Short mmCIF file of C-alpha atoms in Angstrom, two decimals:
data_model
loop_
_atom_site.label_atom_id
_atom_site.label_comp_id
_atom_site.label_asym_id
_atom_site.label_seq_id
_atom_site.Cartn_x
_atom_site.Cartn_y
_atom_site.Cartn_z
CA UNK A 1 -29.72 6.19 41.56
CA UNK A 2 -27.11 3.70 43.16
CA UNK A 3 -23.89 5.17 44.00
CA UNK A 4 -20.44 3.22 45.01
CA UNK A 5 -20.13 3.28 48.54
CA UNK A 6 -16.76 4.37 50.37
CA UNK A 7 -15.32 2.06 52.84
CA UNK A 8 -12.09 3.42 54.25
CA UNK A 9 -9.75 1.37 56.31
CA UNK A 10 -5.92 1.08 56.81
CA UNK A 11 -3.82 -0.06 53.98
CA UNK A 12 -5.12 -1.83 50.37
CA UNK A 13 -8.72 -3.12 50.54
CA UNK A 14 -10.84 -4.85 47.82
CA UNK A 15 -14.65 -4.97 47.73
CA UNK A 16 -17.27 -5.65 45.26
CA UNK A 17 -19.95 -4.12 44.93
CA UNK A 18 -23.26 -3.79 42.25
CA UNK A 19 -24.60 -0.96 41.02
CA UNK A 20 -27.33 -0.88 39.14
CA UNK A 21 -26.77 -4.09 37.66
CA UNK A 22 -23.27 -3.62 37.32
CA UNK A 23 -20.72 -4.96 38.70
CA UNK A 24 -17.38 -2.94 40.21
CA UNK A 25 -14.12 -4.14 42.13
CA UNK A 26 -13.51 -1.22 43.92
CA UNK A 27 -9.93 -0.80 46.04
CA UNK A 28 -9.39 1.95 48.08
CA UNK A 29 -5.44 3.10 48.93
CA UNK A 30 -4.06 5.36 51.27
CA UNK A 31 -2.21 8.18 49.95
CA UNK A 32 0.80 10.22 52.07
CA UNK A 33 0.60 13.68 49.55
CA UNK A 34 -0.79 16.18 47.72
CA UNK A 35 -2.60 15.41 44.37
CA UNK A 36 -2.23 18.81 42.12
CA UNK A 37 -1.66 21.00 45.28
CA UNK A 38 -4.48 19.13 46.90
CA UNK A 39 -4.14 17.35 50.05
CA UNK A 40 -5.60 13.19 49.59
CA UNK A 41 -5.69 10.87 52.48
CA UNK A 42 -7.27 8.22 50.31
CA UNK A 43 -7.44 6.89 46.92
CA UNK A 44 -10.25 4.74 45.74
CA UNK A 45 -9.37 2.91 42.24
CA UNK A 46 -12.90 1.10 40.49
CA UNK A 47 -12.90 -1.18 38.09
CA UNK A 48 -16.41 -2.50 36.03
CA UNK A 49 -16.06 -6.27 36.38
CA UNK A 50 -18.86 -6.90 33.97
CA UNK A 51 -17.38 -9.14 31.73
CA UNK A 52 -15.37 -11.58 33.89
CA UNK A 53 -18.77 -12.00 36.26
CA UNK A 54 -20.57 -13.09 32.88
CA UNK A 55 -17.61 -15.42 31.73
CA UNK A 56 -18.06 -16.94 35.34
CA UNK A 57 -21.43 -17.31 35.20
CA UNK A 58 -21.25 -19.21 31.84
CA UNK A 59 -18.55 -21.47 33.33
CA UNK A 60 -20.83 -22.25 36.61
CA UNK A 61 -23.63 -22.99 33.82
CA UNK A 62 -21.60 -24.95 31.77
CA UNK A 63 -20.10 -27.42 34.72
CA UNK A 64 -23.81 -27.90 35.90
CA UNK A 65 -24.67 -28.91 32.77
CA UNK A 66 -21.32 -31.02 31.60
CA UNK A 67 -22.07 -32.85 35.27
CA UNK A 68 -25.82 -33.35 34.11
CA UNK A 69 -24.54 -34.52 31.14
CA UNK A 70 -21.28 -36.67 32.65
CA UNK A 71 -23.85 -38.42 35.18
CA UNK A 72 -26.25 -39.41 32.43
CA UNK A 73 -23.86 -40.73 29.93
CA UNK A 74 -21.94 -42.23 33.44
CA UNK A 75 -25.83 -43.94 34.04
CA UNK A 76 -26.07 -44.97 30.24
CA UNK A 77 -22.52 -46.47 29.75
CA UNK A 78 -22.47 -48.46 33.19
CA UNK A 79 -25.86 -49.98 31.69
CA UNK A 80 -24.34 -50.64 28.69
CA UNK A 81 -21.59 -51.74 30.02
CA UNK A 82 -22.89 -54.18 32.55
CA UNK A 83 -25.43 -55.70 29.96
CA UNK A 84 -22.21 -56.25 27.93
CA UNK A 85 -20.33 -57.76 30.95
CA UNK A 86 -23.71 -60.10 31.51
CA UNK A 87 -23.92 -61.48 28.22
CA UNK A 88 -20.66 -64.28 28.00
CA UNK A 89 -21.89 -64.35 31.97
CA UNK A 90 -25.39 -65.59 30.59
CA UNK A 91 -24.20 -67.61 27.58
CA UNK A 92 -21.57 -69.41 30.51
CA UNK A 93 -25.06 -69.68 32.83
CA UNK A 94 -27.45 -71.41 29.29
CA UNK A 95 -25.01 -73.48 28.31
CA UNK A 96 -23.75 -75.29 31.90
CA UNK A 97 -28.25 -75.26 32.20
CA UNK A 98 -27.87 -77.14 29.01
CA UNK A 99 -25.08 -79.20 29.84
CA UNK A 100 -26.84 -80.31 33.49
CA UNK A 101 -29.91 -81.03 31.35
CA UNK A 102 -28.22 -83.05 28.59
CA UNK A 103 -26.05 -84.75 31.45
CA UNK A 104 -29.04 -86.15 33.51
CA UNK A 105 -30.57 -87.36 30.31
CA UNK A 106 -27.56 -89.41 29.16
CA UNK A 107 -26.99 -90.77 32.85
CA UNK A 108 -30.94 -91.20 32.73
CA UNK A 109 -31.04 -93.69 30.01
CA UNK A 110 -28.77 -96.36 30.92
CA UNK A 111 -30.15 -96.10 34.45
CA UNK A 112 -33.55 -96.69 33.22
CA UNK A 113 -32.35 -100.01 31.14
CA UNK A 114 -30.70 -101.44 33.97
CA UNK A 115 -33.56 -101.28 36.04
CA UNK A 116 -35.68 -102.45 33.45
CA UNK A 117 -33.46 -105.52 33.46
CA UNK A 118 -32.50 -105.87 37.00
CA UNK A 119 -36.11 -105.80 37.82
CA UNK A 120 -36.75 -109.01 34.86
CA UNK A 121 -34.28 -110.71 36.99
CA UNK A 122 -36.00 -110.42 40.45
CA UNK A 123 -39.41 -111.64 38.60
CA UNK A 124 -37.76 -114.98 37.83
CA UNK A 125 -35.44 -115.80 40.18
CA UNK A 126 -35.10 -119.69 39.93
CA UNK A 127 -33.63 -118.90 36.59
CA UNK A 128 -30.42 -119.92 36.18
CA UNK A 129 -27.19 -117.03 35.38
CA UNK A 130 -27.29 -118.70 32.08
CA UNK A 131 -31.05 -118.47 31.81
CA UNK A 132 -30.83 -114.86 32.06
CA UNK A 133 -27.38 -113.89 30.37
CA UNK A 134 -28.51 -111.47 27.86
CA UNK A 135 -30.28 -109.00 30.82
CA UNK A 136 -27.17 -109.93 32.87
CA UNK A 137 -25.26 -108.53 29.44
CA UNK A 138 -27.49 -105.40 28.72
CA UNK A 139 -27.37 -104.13 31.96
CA UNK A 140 -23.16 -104.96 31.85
CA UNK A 141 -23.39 -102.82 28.15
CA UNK A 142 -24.80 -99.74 30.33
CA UNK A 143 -22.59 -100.19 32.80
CA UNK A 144 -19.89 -99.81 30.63
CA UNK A 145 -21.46 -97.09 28.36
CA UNK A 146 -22.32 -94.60 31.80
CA UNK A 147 -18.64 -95.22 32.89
CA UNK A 148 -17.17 -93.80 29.84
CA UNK A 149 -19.71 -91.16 29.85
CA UNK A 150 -18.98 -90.47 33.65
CA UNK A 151 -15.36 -90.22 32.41
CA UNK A 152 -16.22 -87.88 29.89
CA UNK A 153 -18.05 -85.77 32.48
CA UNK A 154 -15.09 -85.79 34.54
CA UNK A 155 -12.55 -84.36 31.89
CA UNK A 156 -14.96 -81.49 30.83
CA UNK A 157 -15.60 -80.42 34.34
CA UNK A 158 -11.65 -80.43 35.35
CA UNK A 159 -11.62 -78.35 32.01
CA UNK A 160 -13.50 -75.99 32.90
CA UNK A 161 -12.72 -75.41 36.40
CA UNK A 162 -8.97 -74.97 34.68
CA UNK A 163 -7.48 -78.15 36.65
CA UNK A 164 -3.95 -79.14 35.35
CA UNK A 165 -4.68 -82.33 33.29
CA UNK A 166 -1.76 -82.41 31.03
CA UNK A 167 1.62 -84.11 31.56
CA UNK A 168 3.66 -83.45 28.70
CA UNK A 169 6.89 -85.58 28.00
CA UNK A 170 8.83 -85.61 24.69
CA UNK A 171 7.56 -89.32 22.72
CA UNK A 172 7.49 -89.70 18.99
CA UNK A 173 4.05 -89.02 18.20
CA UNK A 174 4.21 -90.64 14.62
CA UNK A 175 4.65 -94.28 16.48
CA UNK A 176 1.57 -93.22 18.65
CA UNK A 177 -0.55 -92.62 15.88
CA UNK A 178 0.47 -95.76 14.07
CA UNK A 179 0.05 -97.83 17.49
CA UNK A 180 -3.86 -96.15 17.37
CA UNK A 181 -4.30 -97.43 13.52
CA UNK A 182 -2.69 -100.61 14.63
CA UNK A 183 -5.55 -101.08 16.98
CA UNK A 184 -8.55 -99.55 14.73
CA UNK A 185 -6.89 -101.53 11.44
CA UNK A 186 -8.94 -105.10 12.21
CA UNK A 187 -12.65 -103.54 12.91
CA UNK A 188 -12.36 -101.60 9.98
CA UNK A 189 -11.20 -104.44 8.19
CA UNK A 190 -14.37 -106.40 10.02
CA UNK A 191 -16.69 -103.10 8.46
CA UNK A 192 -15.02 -103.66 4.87
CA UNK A 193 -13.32 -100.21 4.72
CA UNK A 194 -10.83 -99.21 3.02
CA UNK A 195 -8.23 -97.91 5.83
CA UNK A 196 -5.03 -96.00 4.39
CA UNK A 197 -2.15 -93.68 6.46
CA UNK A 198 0.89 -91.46 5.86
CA UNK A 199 2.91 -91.49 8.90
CA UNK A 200 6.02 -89.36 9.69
CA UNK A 201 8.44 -89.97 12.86
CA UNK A 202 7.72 -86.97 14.70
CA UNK A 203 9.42 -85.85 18.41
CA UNK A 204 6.99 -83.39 19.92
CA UNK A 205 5.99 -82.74 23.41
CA UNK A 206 2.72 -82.64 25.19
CA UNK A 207 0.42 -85.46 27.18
CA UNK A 208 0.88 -88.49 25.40
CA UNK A 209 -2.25 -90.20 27.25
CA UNK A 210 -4.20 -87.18 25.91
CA UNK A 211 -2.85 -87.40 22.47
CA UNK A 212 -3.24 -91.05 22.53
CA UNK A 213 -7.15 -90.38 23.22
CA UNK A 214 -7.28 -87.33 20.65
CA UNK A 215 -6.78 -90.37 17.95
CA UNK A 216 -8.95 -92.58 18.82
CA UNK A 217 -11.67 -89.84 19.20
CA UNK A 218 -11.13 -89.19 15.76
CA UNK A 219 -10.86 -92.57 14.41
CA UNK A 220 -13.78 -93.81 16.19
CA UNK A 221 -15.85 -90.88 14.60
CA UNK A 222 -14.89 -91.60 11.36
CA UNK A 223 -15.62 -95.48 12.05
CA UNK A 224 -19.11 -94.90 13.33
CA UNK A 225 -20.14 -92.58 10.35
CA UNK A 226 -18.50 -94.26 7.45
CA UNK A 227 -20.52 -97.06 5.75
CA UNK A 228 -18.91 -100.53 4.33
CA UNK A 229 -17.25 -100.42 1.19
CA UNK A 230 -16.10 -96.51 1.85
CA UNK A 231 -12.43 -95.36 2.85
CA UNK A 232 -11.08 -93.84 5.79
CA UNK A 233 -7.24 -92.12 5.73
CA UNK A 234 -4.83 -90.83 8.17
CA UNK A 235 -1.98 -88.87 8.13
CA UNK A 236 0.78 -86.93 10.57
CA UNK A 237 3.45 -84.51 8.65
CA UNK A 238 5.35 -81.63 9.91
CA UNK A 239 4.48 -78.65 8.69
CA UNK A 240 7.29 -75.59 9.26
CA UNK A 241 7.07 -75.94 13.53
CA UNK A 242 4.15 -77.70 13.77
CA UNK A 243 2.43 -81.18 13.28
CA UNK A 244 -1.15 -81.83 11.21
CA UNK A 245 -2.55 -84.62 11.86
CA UNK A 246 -5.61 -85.21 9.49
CA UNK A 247 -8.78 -87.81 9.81
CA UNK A 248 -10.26 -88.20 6.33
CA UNK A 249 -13.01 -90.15 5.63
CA UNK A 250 -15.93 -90.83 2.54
CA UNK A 251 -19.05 -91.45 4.95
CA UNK A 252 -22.23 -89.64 5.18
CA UNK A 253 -20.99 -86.01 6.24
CA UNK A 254 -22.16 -83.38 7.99
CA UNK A 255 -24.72 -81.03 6.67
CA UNK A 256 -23.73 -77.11 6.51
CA UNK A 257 -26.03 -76.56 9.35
CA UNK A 258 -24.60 -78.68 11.98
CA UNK A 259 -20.30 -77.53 10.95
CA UNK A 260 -20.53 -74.86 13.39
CA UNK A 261 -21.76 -77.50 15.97
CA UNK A 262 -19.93 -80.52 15.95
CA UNK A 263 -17.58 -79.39 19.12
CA UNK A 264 -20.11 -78.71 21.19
CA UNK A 265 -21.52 -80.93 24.08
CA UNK A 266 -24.06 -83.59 23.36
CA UNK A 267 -24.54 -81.95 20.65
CA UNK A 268 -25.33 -84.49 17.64
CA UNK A 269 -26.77 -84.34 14.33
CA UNK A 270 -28.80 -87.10 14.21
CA UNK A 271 -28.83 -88.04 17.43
CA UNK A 272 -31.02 -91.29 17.50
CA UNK A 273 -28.07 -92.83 15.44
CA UNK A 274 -25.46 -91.62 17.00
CA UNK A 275 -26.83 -93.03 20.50
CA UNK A 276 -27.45 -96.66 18.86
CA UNK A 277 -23.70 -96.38 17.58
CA UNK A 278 -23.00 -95.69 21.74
CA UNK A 279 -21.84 -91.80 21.15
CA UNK A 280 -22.88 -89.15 24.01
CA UNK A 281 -21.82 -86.40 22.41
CA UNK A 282 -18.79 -85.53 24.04
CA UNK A 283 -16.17 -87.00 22.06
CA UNK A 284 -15.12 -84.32 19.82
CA UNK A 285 -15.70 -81.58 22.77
CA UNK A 286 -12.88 -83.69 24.60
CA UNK A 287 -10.81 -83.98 21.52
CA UNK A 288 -11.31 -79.69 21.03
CA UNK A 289 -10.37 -79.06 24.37
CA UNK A 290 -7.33 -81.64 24.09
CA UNK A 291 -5.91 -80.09 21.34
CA UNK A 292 -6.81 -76.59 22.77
CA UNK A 293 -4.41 -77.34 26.09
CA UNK A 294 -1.66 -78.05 23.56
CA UNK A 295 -2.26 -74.90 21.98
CA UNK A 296 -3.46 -76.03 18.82
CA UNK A 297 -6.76 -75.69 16.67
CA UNK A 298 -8.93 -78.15 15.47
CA UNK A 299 -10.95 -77.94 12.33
CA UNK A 300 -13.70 -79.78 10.29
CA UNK A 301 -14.47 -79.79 6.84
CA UNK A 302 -17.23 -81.82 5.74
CA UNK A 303 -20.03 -82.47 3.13
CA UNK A 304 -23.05 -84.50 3.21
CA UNK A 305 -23.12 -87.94 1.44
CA UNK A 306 -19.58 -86.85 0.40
CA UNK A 307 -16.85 -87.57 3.55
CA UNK A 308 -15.46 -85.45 6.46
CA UNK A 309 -11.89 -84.16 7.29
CA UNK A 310 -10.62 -83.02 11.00
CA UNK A 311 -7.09 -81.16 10.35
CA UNK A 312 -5.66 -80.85 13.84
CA UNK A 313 -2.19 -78.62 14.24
CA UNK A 314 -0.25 -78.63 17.14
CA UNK A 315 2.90 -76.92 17.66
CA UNK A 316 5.94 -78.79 18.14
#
């Protein structure tokens, strides 16, 4: 049998001590007196600390375990976490993949016709500039059509590397959009379409180059995909503080499948017409991200073999 052991020393002392699986706090004080006629030079006061040493013992166990368990769920949710960080990092890494791909396939194809055509020349070279005008005018055609694709490159790269492009004055964008259907009015007439617009004198401000190319993105589209005989409309009202400006046409549509796609780059429905009618593909990206630096929103409605609408709100 275990019995508390007495440590004396000056003054108040503390001590633990275990005995027989218990645990004590034992204190010993020294007394100047007599205890019930007895003489006592020292008092020792003991105290069974069972249960706080058990609560303690739970806590230690419990903060092992809650750090197990912190570290794990730390280990899990920084996976997570990062995976989730990766993925707009991964789309951003497909689609400029995709957009380098599509790019060098585009510059590709005029490259390859002028060569094809350059190369006719050098086989006959006492022809005369007359003799060979219409390789002299193909390869002048792709010069022209990788320009304005180059272009296009241009403005979607200074896009996305956030590069100020705009410089916004105050004009009266109603007499801008007329001046665009001034200029489209004569090949639609040419096509046999039926060309209509609703007009309103409207101040805003924003980039009036940019604005200026937002309509004739949208007019040309609706040129290229609307067959003779079939109508094309525009309009530009003020609605509460904003503008809509709205390309309808009755041409072939857009299927359901393709809606969600039409702003995207080189992206094209049926692409083997579109590159006959000269598109890349990049038109309507340009004219999202135009409208997009004027905080606005673009939108398409469509149906096939019934007509397309692009409603385009800017604020004033």
């Amino acid at each position: 049998m275990t019995t508390l052991s007495l440590r004396f020393s000056e003054g108040k002392t503390q001590t633990s001590q275990e005995v027989n699986g218990h645990a004590y706090r034992v204190m010993n004080v020294k007394n100047e007196g007599y205890i019930k006629d007895q003489e006592v030079s020292t008092i020792q006061l003991v105290l069974n600390v069972d249960p706080e040493t058990q609560t303690l013992e739970h806590l230690a166990f419990l903060l092992i375990i809650s750090a197990f368990i912190g570290l794990v769920l730390s280990l899990v949710a920084g996976l997570f976490l990062a995976n989730r960080a990766l993925v707009p990092i991964q789309k951003s890494w497909n689609k400029q993949v995709e957009f380098i791909a599509d790019a060098s396939h585009e510059l590709r194809t005029p490259l390859s016709v002028m060569q094809t055509h350059l190369e006719l020349l050098f086989r006959r070279p006492n022809h005369t500039i007359e003799q060979e005008s219409e390789n002299i005018y193909q390869s002048l055609n792709e010069v022209k059509r990788m320009t304005k694709l180059v272009g296009n490159l241009l403005t979607l790269a200074r896009s996305d590397s956030s590069a100020q492009l705009l410089n916004k004055t105050v004009f009266n964008m109603g007499e801008l959009v007329d001046k665009v259907a001034n200029q489209f009015e004569p090949i639609f007439e040419l096509k046999e379409l039926h060309f209509t617009r609703e007009i309103e004198s409207l101040m805003c401000g924003g980039d009036q180059e940019r604005l200026h190319q937002l309509c004739m993105i949208l007019l040309d589209n609706a040129f290229k995909y609307t067959p003779s005989g079939e109508s094309i409309h525009i309009s530009l009202k003020k609605h509460h503080h904003s503008m809509t400006l709205i390309v309808r046409d009755t041409g072939v549509g857009i299927e359901a499948k393709d809606l969600p796609y039409v702003f995207d780059r080189f992206y094209r429905s049926d692409k083997s017409r579109a590159r006959a009618e000269g598109g890349s593909g990049l038109g309507l990206a340009i004219a999202k991200w135009i409208v997009q630096a004027h905080d606005g929103e673009i939108k398409v409605f469509s149906q096939k073999n019934v007509g397309t609408e692009f409603y385009v709100k800017i604020p004033l």
